[in-house]
PDB file of C-alpha atoms and ligand atoms in Angstrom:
ATOM      1  CA  UNK A   1      -6.341  19.367  -7.269  1.00 84.00           C
ATOM      2  CA  UNK A   2      -7.440  21.337  -4.246  1.00 84.00           C
ATOM      3  CA  UNK A   3      -5.790  20.637  -0.904  1.00 94.00           C
ATOM      4  CA  UNK A   4      -2.569  19.507  -2.485  1.00 97.00           C
ATOM      5  CA  UNK A   5       1.018  20.572  -2.809  1.00 98.00           C
ATOM      6  CA  UNK A   6       3.398  19.682  -5.622  1.00 98.00           C
ATOM      7  CA  UNK A   7       7.128  19.633  -4.911  1.00 98.00           C
ATOM      8  CA  UNK A   8       9.725  19.324  -7.613  1.00 97.00           C
ATOM      9  CA  UNK A   9      11.865  17.312  -5.233  1.00 98.00           C
ATOM     10  CA  UNK A  10      11.835  16.409  -1.560  1.00 98.00           C
ATOM     11  CA  UNK A  11      13.409  13.913   0.834  1.00 98.00           C
ATOM     12  CA  UNK A  12      10.246  11.860   1.217  1.00 98.00           C
ATOM     13  CA  UNK A  13       6.630  13.004   0.845  1.00 98.00           C
ATOM     14  CA  UNK A  14       5.814  11.162   4.090  1.00 98.00           C
ATOM     15  CA  UNK A  15       8.571  12.982   5.987  1.00 98.00           C
ATOM     16  CA  UNK A  16       7.705  16.329   4.379  1.00 98.00           C
ATOM     17  CA  UNK A  17       4.049  15.992   5.353  1.00 98.00           C
ATOM     18  CA  UNK A  18       4.907  14.950   8.921  1.00 98.00           C
ATOM     19  CA  UNK A  19       7.239  17.959   9.275  1.00 98.00           C
ATOM     20  CA  UNK A  20       4.655  20.372   7.794  1.00 98.00           C
ATOM     21  CA  UNK A  21       2.098  19.068  10.257  1.00 97.00           C
ATOM     22  CA  UNK A  22       4.413  19.905  13.135  1.00 97.00           C
ATOM     23  CA  UNK A  23       4.438  23.513  11.966  1.00 97.00           C
ATOM     24  CA  UNK A  24       0.832  24.111  10.955  1.00 97.00           C
ATOM     25  CA  UNK A  25      -2.619  22.590  10.819  1.00 96.00           C
ATOM     26  CA  UNK A  26      -3.492  20.906   7.575  1.00 98.00           C
ATOM     27  CA  UNK A  27      -6.913  19.711   6.430  1.00 98.00           C
ATOM     28  CA  UNK A  28      -7.865  16.060   6.243  1.00 98.00           C
ATOM     29  CA  UNK A  29      -7.241  14.736   2.742  1.00 98.00           C
ATOM     30  CA  UNK A  30      -4.269  17.044   2.150  1.00 98.00           C
ATOM     31  CA  UNK A  31      -1.917  15.552  -0.471  1.00 98.00           C
ATOM     32  CA  UNK A  32       1.786  16.108  -1.117  1.00 98.00           C
ATOM     33  CA  UNK A  33       3.193  14.768  -4.387  1.00 98.00           C
ATOM     34  CA  UNK A  34       6.587  15.013  -5.958  1.00 98.00           C
ATOM     35  CA  UNK A  35       8.686  14.094  -8.977  1.00 98.00           C
ATOM     36  CA  UNK A  36      11.664  12.902  -6.989  1.00 98.00           C
ATOM     37  CA  UNK A  37      12.564  11.769  -3.479  1.00 98.00           C
ATOM     38  CA  UNK A  38      16.146  11.889  -2.241  1.00 97.00           C
ATOM     39  CA  UNK A  39      15.309   9.648   0.728  1.00 97.00           C
ATOM     40  CA  UNK A  40      12.181   7.753  -0.297  1.00 97.00           C
ATOM     41  CA  UNK A  41      11.179   5.306   2.412  1.00 96.00           C
ATOM     42  CA  UNK A  42       9.858   1.784   2.000  1.00 94.00           C
ATOM     43  CA  UNK A  43       8.559  -0.581   4.651  1.00 92.00           C
ATOM     44  CA  UNK A  44      10.909  -1.965   7.285  1.00 85.00           C
ATOM     45  CA  UNK A  45      13.616   0.663   6.768  1.00 84.00           C
ATOM     46  CA  UNK A  46      14.019  -0.097   3.074  1.00 89.00           C
ATOM     47  CA  UNK A  47      14.403   2.718   0.587  1.00 92.00           C
ATOM     48  CA  UNK A  48      12.047   3.329  -2.325  1.00 95.00           C
ATOM     49  CA  UNK A  49      13.579   3.726  -5.761  1.00 91.00           C
ATOM     50  CA  UNK A  50      11.885   5.944  -8.312  1.00 96.00           C
ATOM     51  CA  UNK A  51      13.402   7.612 -11.350  1.00 97.00           C
ATOM     52  CA  UNK A  52      12.840  11.372 -11.554  1.00 98.00           C
ATOM     53  CA  UNK A  53       9.537  12.399 -13.142  1.00 98.00           C
ATOM     54  CA  UNK A  54       8.455   8.887 -14.064  1.00 98.00           C
ATOM     55  CA  UNK A  55       6.190   7.638 -11.296  1.00 98.00           C
ATOM     56  CA  UNK A  56       3.672   8.624  -8.679  1.00 98.00           C
ATOM     57  CA  UNK A  57       5.112   9.470  -5.278  1.00 98.00           C
ATOM     58  CA  UNK A  58       2.615  10.974  -2.882  1.00 98.00           C
ATOM     59  CA  UNK A  59       1.267  11.089   0.651  1.00 98.00           C
ATOM     60  CA  UNK A  60      -2.208  11.765   2.004  1.00 98.00           C
ATOM     61  CA  UNK A  61      -3.056  13.043   5.449  1.00 98.00           C
ATOM     62  CA  UNK A  62      -5.959  11.608   7.455  1.00 98.00           C
ATOM     63  CA  UNK A  63      -7.277  12.103  10.983  1.00 98.00           C
ATOM     64  CA  UNK A  64      -8.889   8.708  11.659  1.00 97.00           C
ATOM     65  CA  UNK A  65     -10.037   9.431  15.226  1.00 94.00           C
ATOM     66  CA  UNK A  66     -12.870   6.927  14.825  1.00 91.00           C
ATOM     67  CA  UNK A  67     -10.444   4.029  14.367  1.00 94.00           C
ATOM     68  CA  UNK A  68      -8.908   2.324  17.375  1.00 91.00           C
ATOM     69  CA  UNK A  69      -5.271   1.270  17.352  1.00 91.00           C
ATOM     70  CA  UNK A  70      -6.308  -2.407  17.397  1.00 91.00           C
ATOM     71  CA  UNK A  71      -8.179  -2.031  14.136  1.00 92.00           C
ATOM     72  CA  UNK A  72      -5.770   0.320  12.357  1.00 93.00           C
ATOM     73  CA  UNK A  73      -5.191  -2.274   9.650  1.00 96.00           C
ATOM     74  CA  UNK A  74      -8.472  -1.095   8.128  1.00 97.00           C
ATOM     75  CA  UNK A  75      -6.504   1.909   6.811  1.00 98.00           C
ATOM     76  CA  UNK A  76      -4.139  -0.393   4.895  1.00 98.00           C
ATOM     77  CA  UNK A  77      -7.149  -2.225   3.555  1.00 98.00           C
ATOM     78  CA  UNK A  78      -8.865   0.996   2.418  1.00 98.00           C
ATOM     79  CA  UNK A  79      -5.786   2.146   0.541  1.00 98.00           C
ATOM     80  CA  UNK A  80      -5.153  -1.281  -0.973  1.00 98.00           C
ATOM     81  CA  UNK A  81      -8.673  -1.676  -2.312  1.00 98.00           C
ATOM     82  CA  UNK A  82      -8.704   1.883  -3.674  1.00 98.00           C
ATOM     83  CA  UNK A  83      -5.513   1.060  -5.599  1.00 98.00           C
ATOM     84  CA  UNK A  84      -7.008  -2.203  -6.861  1.00 98.00           C
ATOM     85  CA  UNK A  85     -10.097  -0.373  -8.082  1.00 98.00           C
ATOM     86  CA  UNK A  86      -8.139   2.238 -10.016  1.00 98.00           C
ATOM     87  CA  UNK A  87      -5.332   0.014 -11.300  1.00 98.00           C
ATOM     88  CA  UNK A  88      -7.771  -2.612 -12.542  1.00 98.00           C
ATOM     89  CA  UNK A  89      -8.823  -0.015 -15.126  1.00 98.00           C
ATOM     90  CA  UNK A  90      -5.284  -0.203 -16.500  1.00 98.00           C
ATOM     91  CA  UNK A  91      -4.383  -3.873 -16.201  1.00 96.00           C
ATOM     92  CA  UNK A  92      -5.711  -7.277 -15.282  1.00 96.00           C
ATOM     93  CA  UNK A  93      -4.715  -9.463 -12.375  1.00 97.00           C
ATOM     94  CA  UNK A  94      -3.954  -6.649  -9.927  1.00 98.00           C
ATOM     95  CA  UNK A  95      -3.775  -8.154  -6.442  1.00 98.00           C
ATOM     96  CA  UNK A  96      -2.930  -7.177  -2.880  1.00 98.00           C
ATOM     97  CA  UNK A  97       0.012  -9.108  -1.555  1.00 97.00           C
ATOM     98  CA  UNK A  98      -0.552  -9.251   2.191  1.00 98.00           C
ATOM     99  CA  UNK A  99      -0.249  -6.945   3.995  1.00 97.00           C
ATOM    100  CA  UNK A 100      -0.297  -4.136   1.443  1.00 94.00           C
ATOM    101  CA  UNK A 101       1.868  -4.507  -1.629  1.00 97.00           C
ATOM    102  CA  UNK A 102       0.180  -4.182  -4.980  1.00 98.00           C
ATOM    103  CA  UNK A 103       1.176  -6.975  -7.337  1.00 98.00           C
ATOM    104  CA  UNK A 104       0.467  -7.876 -10.934  1.00 98.00           C
ATOM    105  CA  UNK A 105       1.190 -11.524 -11.536  1.00 95.00           C
ATOM    106  CA  UNK A 106       4.358 -11.977  -9.484  1.00 94.00           C
ATOM    107  CA  UNK A 107       5.639  -8.412  -9.731  1.00 96.00           C
ATOM    108  CA  UNK A 108       5.329  -5.377  -7.528  1.00 97.00           C
ATOM    109  CA  UNK A 109       3.562  -2.384  -9.068  1.00 98.00           C
ATOM    110  CA  UNK A 110       3.024  -0.236  -5.975  1.00 98.00           C
ATOM    111  CA  UNK A 111       3.970   0.015  -2.321  1.00 97.00           C
ATOM    112  CA  UNK A 112       2.245   1.639   0.625  1.00 98.00           C
ATOM    113  CA  UNK A 113       3.856   3.078   3.738  1.00 98.00           C
ATOM    114  CA  UNK A 114       1.457   4.135   6.479  1.00 97.00           C
ATOM    115  CA  UNK A 115       2.820   6.139   9.403  1.00 97.00           C
ATOM    116  CA  UNK A 116       0.566   6.859  12.372  1.00 95.00           C
ATOM    117  CA  UNK A 117       1.020   9.413  15.078  1.00 95.00           C
ATOM    118  CA  UNK A 118      -0.645   8.206  18.266  1.00 93.00           C
ATOM    119  CA  UNK A 119      -2.114  10.088  21.199  1.00 89.00           C
ATOM    120  CA  UNK A 120      -2.877   7.742  24.069  1.00 88.00           C
ATOM    121  CA  UNK A 121      -4.984   4.944  22.609  1.00 84.00           C
ATOM    122  CA  UNK A 122      -6.083   7.061  19.654  1.00 89.00           C
ATOM    123  CA  UNK A 123      -4.661   7.654  16.206  1.00 94.00           C
ATOM    124  CA  UNK A 124      -4.050  11.388  16.062  1.00 95.00           C
ATOM    125  CA  UNK A 125      -3.029  11.534  12.424  1.00 97.00           C
ATOM    126  CA  UNK A 126      -2.049   9.143   9.670  1.00 98.00           C
ATOM    127  CA  UNK A 127       0.215   9.714   6.739  1.00 98.00           C
ATOM    128  CA  UNK A 128      -0.375   7.323   3.884  1.00 98.00           C
ATOM    129  CA  UNK A 129       2.506   7.220   1.429  1.00 98.00           C
ATOM    130  CA  UNK A 130       2.093   5.563  -1.943  1.00 98.00           C
ATOM    131  CA  UNK A 131       4.696   4.814  -4.563  1.00 98.00           C
ATOM    132  CA  UNK A 132       3.231   3.626  -7.864  1.00 98.00           C
ATOM    133  CA  UNK A 133       5.470   2.705 -10.776  1.00 98.00           C
ATOM    134  CA  UNK A 134       3.933   4.334 -13.822  1.00 98.00           C
ATOM    135  CA  UNK A 135       6.348   5.129 -16.638  1.00 98.00           C
ATOM    136  CA  UNK A 136       9.702   3.775 -15.401  1.00 97.00           C
ATOM    137  CA  UNK A 137      11.236   0.986 -17.470  1.00 96.00           C
ATOM    138  CA  UNK A 138      14.615   0.329 -15.823  1.00 94.00           C
ATOM    139  CA  UNK A 139      14.858  -0.492 -12.149  1.00 93.00           C
ATOM    140  CA  UNK A 140      18.331  -0.360 -10.684  1.00 86.00           C
ATOM    141  CA  UNK A 141      18.004  -1.146  -7.011  1.00 75.00           C
ATOM    142  CA  UNK A 142      17.778  -4.647  -5.637  1.00 72.00           C
ATOM    143  CA  UNK A 143      14.064  -4.199  -4.906  1.00 74.00           C
ATOM    144  CA  UNK A 144      12.485  -7.542  -5.670  1.00 78.00           C
ATOM    145  CA  UNK A 145      10.664  -7.879  -8.993  1.00 92.00           C
ATOM    146  CA  UNK A 146       9.417  -4.329  -9.710  1.00 96.00           C
ATOM    147  CA  UNK A 147       7.095  -3.594 -12.620  1.00 97.00           C
ATOM    148  CA  UNK A 148       5.383  -0.458 -13.970  1.00 98.00           C
ATOM    149  CA  UNK A 149       2.231   0.259 -15.969  1.00 98.00           C
ATOM    150  CA  UNK A 150       4.488   1.146 -18.890  1.00 98.00           C
ATOM    151  CA  UNK A 151       6.276  -2.221 -18.706  1.00 97.00           C
ATOM    152  CA  UNK A 152       2.972  -4.050 -18.471  1.00 98.00           C
ATOM    153  CA  UNK A 153       1.163  -2.257 -21.270  1.00 98.00           C
ATOM    154  CA  UNK A 154       3.922  -0.762 -23.388  1.00 98.00           C
ATOM    155  CA  UNK A 155       2.275   2.657 -23.016  1.00 97.00           C
ATOM    156  CA  UNK A 156       3.027   5.885 -21.132  1.00 98.00           C
ATOM    157  CA  UNK A 157       0.476   7.395 -18.826  1.00 98.00           C
ATOM    158  CA  UNK A 158      -0.512  10.815 -17.531  1.00 98.00           C
ATOM    159  CA  UNK A 159       0.370  10.509 -13.859  1.00 98.00           C
ATOM    160  CA  UNK A 160      -1.913  13.297 -12.637  1.00 97.00           C
ATOM    161  CA  UNK A 161      -5.030  11.589 -13.969  1.00 98.00           C
ATOM    162  CA  UNK A 162      -4.163   8.385 -12.093  1.00 98.00           C
ATOM    163  CA  UNK A 163      -3.253  10.332  -8.957  1.00 98.00           C
ATOM    164  CA  UNK A 164      -6.627  12.090  -8.845  1.00 98.00           C
ATOM    165  CA  UNK A 165      -8.531   8.832  -9.284  1.00 98.00           C
ATOM    166  CA  UNK A 166      -6.594   7.190  -6.457  1.00 98.00           C
ATOM    167  CA  UNK A 167      -7.154  10.093  -4.071  1.00 98.00           C
ATOM    168  CA  UNK A 168     -10.879  10.227  -4.889  1.00 98.00           C
ATOM    169  CA  UNK A 169     -11.234   6.504  -4.284  1.00 98.00           C
ATOM    170  CA  UNK A 170      -9.345   6.488  -1.004  1.00 98.00           C
ATOM    171  CA  UNK A 171     -11.338   9.425   0.362  1.00 98.00           C
ATOM    172  CA  UNK A 172     -14.607   7.921  -0.799  1.00 98.00           C
ATOM    173  CA  UNK A 173     -14.024   4.477   0.771  1.00 98.00           C
ATOM    174  CA  UNK A 174     -12.657   6.173   3.909  1.00 98.00           C
ATOM    175  CA  UNK A 175     -15.701   8.405   4.314  1.00 98.00           C
ATOM    176  CA  UNK A 176     -18.157   5.525   3.829  1.00 97.00           C
ATOM    177  CA  UNK A 177     -16.134   3.394   6.290  1.00 97.00           C
ATOM    178  CA  UNK A 178     -18.140   0.238   5.693  1.00 97.00           C
ATOM    179  CA  UNK A 179     -15.774  -2.083   7.529  1.00 97.00           C
ATOM    180  CA  UNK A 180     -17.409  -5.370   6.523  1.00 97.00           C
ATOM    181  CA  UNK A 181     -17.381  -4.459   2.853  1.00 98.00           C
ATOM    182  CA  UNK A 182     -13.801  -3.176   3.072  1.00 98.00           C
ATOM    183  CA  UNK A 183     -12.560  -6.415   4.699  1.00 97.00           C
ATOM    184  CA  UNK A 184     -14.451  -8.586   2.257  1.00 97.00           C
ATOM    185  CA  UNK A 185     -13.217  -6.618  -0.745  1.00 98.00           C
ATOM    186  CA  UNK A 186      -9.653  -6.818   0.590  1.00 98.00           C
ATOM    187  CA  UNK A 187      -9.838 -10.593   1.003  1.00 98.00           C
ATOM    188  CA  UNK A 188     -11.367 -11.090  -2.458  1.00 98.00           C
ATOM    189  CA  UNK A 189      -8.461  -9.220  -4.025  1.00 98.00           C
ATOM    190  CA  UNK A 190      -5.674 -10.892  -2.068  1.00 98.00           C
ATOM    191  CA  UNK A 191      -2.749 -12.384  -3.952  1.00 98.00           C
ATOM    192  CA  UNK A 192      -2.723 -16.197  -3.665  1.00 97.00           C
ATOM    193  CA  UNK A 193      -6.021 -16.479  -1.803  1.00 96.00           C
ATOM    194  CA  UNK A 194      -6.988 -19.477  -3.911  1.00 94.00           C
ATOM    195  CA  UNK A 195      -5.178 -22.539  -2.587  1.00 95.00           C
ATOM    196  CA  UNK A 196      -1.952 -23.866  -1.140  1.00 97.00           C
ATOM    197  CA  UNK A 197       1.342 -22.054  -1.735  1.00 97.00           C
ATOM    198  CA  UNK A 198       4.837 -22.166  -0.288  1.00 97.00           C
ATOM    199  CA  UNK A 199       5.672 -19.821   2.598  1.00 97.00           C
ATOM    200  CA  UNK A 200       8.864 -19.259   4.540  1.00 97.00           C
ATOM    201  CA  UNK A 201       9.253 -18.596   8.239  1.00 96.00           C
ATOM    202  CA  UNK A 202      12.897 -18.137   9.217  1.00 93.00           C
ATOM    203  CA  UNK A 203      14.571 -20.992   7.373  1.00 94.00           C
ATOM    204  CA  UNK A 204      11.523 -23.222   7.430  1.00 95.00           C
ATOM    205  CA  UNK A 205       9.484 -23.651   4.238  1.00 97.00           C
ATOM    206  CA  UNK A 206       5.924 -24.956   4.365  1.00 97.00           C
ATOM    207  CA  UNK A 207       2.762 -25.099   2.289  1.00 97.00           C
ATOM    208  CA  UNK A 208      -0.308 -23.284   3.488  1.00 98.00           C
ATOM    209  CA  UNK A 209      -3.515 -21.659   2.364  1.00 98.00           C
ATOM    210  CA  UNK A 210      -4.616 -18.154   3.332  1.00 98.00           C
ATOM    211  CA  UNK A 211      -7.667 -18.543   5.522  1.00 97.00           C
ATOM    212  CA  UNK A 212      -8.271 -15.041   6.774  1.00 96.00           C
ATOM    213  CA  UNK A 213      -6.799 -11.667   7.695  1.00 97.00           C
ATOM    214  CA  UNK A 214      -7.803 -10.412  11.141  1.00 95.00           C
ATOM    215  CA  UNK A 215      -8.839  -6.799  11.852  1.00 91.00           C
ATOM    216  CA  UNK A 216      -5.393  -6.247  13.420  1.00 92.00           C
ATOM    217  CA  UNK A 217      -3.736  -7.363  10.161  1.00 96.00           C
ATOM    218  CA  UNK A 218      -2.599 -10.810  11.289  1.00 96.00           C
ATOM    219  CA  UNK A 219      -2.508 -13.393   8.513  1.00 98.00           C
ATOM    220  CA  UNK A 220      -4.222 -16.677   9.323  1.00 98.00           C
ATOM    221  CA  UNK A 221      -2.820 -19.624   7.413  1.00 98.00           C
ATOM    222  CA  UNK A 222      -4.253 -23.161   7.241  1.00 97.00           C
ATOM    223  CA  UNK A 223      -1.468 -25.689   7.129  1.00 96.00           C
ATOM    224  CA  UNK A 224      -1.578 -29.016   5.316  1.00 94.00           C
ATOM    225  CA  UNK A 225      -2.313 -30.873   8.547  1.00 94.00           C
ATOM    226  CA  UNK A 226      -5.404 -28.611   8.885  1.00 90.00           C
ATOM    227  CA  UNK A 227      -4.080 -26.684  11.876  1.00 96.00           C
ATOM    228  CA  UNK A 228      -4.134 -22.875  11.631  1.00 97.00           C
ATOM    229  CA  UNK A 229      -1.451 -20.356  12.521  1.00 96.00           C
ATOM    230  CA  UNK A 230      -1.476 -16.561  12.859  1.00 97.00           C
ATOM    231  CA  UNK A 231       1.392 -14.396  11.661  1.00 97.00           C
ATOM    232  CA  UNK A 232       2.300 -10.753  12.046  1.00 93.00           C
ATOM    233  CA  UNK A 233       3.861  -8.833   9.174  1.00 90.00           C
ATOM    234  CA  UNK A 234       7.430 -10.038   8.579  1.00 90.00           C
ATOM    235  CA  UNK A 235       6.932 -13.234  10.580  1.00 94.00           C
ATOM    236  CA  UNK A 236       6.202 -15.057   7.371  1.00 96.00           C
ATOM    237  CA  UNK A 237       6.918 -14.448   3.694  1.00 94.00           C
ATOM    238  CA  UNK A 238       5.618 -15.707   0.406  1.00 95.00           C
ATOM    239  CA  UNK A 239       7.987 -17.742  -1.719  1.00 95.00           C
ATOM    240  CA  UNK A 240       7.569 -16.317  -5.180  1.00 90.00           C
TER     241      UNK A 240
HETATM  242  C1  LIG B 301       7.043  -0.360   0.378  1.00 66.98           C
HETATM  243  O1  LIG B 301       8.126  -0.653   0.874  1.00 66.98           O
HETATM  244  O2  LIG B 301       6.437  -1.157  -0.341  1.00 66.98           O
HETATM  245  C2  LIG B 301       6.426   0.994   0.647  1.00 66.98           C
HETATM  246  C3  LIG B 301       6.863   2.025  -0.334  1.00 66.98           C
HETATM  247  C4  LIG B 301       6.239   3.363  -0.130  1.00 66.98           C
HETATM  248  C5  LIG B 301       6.856   4.413  -1.012  1.00 66.98           C
HETATM  249  C6  LIG B 301       6.113   5.738  -0.961  1.00 66.98           C
HETATM  250  S1  LIG B 301       6.682   6.867  -2.176  1.00 66.98           S
HETATM  251  C7  LIG B 301       5.787   8.162  -1.433  1.00 66.98           C
HETATM  252  C8  LIG B 301       5.910   7.983   0.053  1.00 66.98           C
HETATM  253  N1  LIG B 301       7.097   8.641   0.550  1.00 66.98           N
HETATM  254  C9  LIG B 301       8.009   7.776   0.989  1.00 66.98           C
HETATM  255  O3  LIG B 301       9.134   8.086   1.427  1.00 66.98           O
HETATM  256  N2  LIG B 301       7.542   6.515   0.887  1.00 66.98           N
HETATM  257  C10 LIG B 301       6.200   6.497   0.352  1.00 66.98           C
END
């Protein structure tokens, strides 16, 4: 793969890429991938567990100057739909759990951590980190309901082949930047977009239906009394 760097081990591919960028200029689409992270990061300060040499752990660099901060969620959507496209070749029922977890049935197959560096009202650079469980079969941390391609299909996979497909898809959808199609494709592939399900906000549980996801990433839920409510990430969670 051109424009890429393989590391045997690193703290976190996101952190490594951010640090490299402080020291030199790197081209758009540059990828760092590794076999092991000593400080893999998940969303909201969680860590990301991945057994050495078993999974895909990588980060891609973008310079999305054309995207305003208000609509930065489009980047999450691009990455999510690229993962759906590729992973659907390997298994059925791959869905995006809002905002950007990749689920198969009720289990998490991949996670995405996007870190932006801002300059005024513009996104100067974006580091998109992806952790995809490929060949791991035992998960030790308390991460909720992990799954891997191996666990789903009882088969091992060549990680590099999957990596290249994912990168190609992300860069392709990113360069086309057809926002309407991206948003529509994202919504079509959303987990539980087909009716009423239980959600939790704080200690309150309620039934609602996903109505929409706004360009800023807010989730719009229709409640049973037909009112609608908007939620930011972490303001509401699915009850699985
Ligand atoms: C999540 O919590 O769902 C996001 C997980 C993101 C993990 C990936 S692994 C490669 C990249 N480097 C990191 O430290 N995190 C991301």
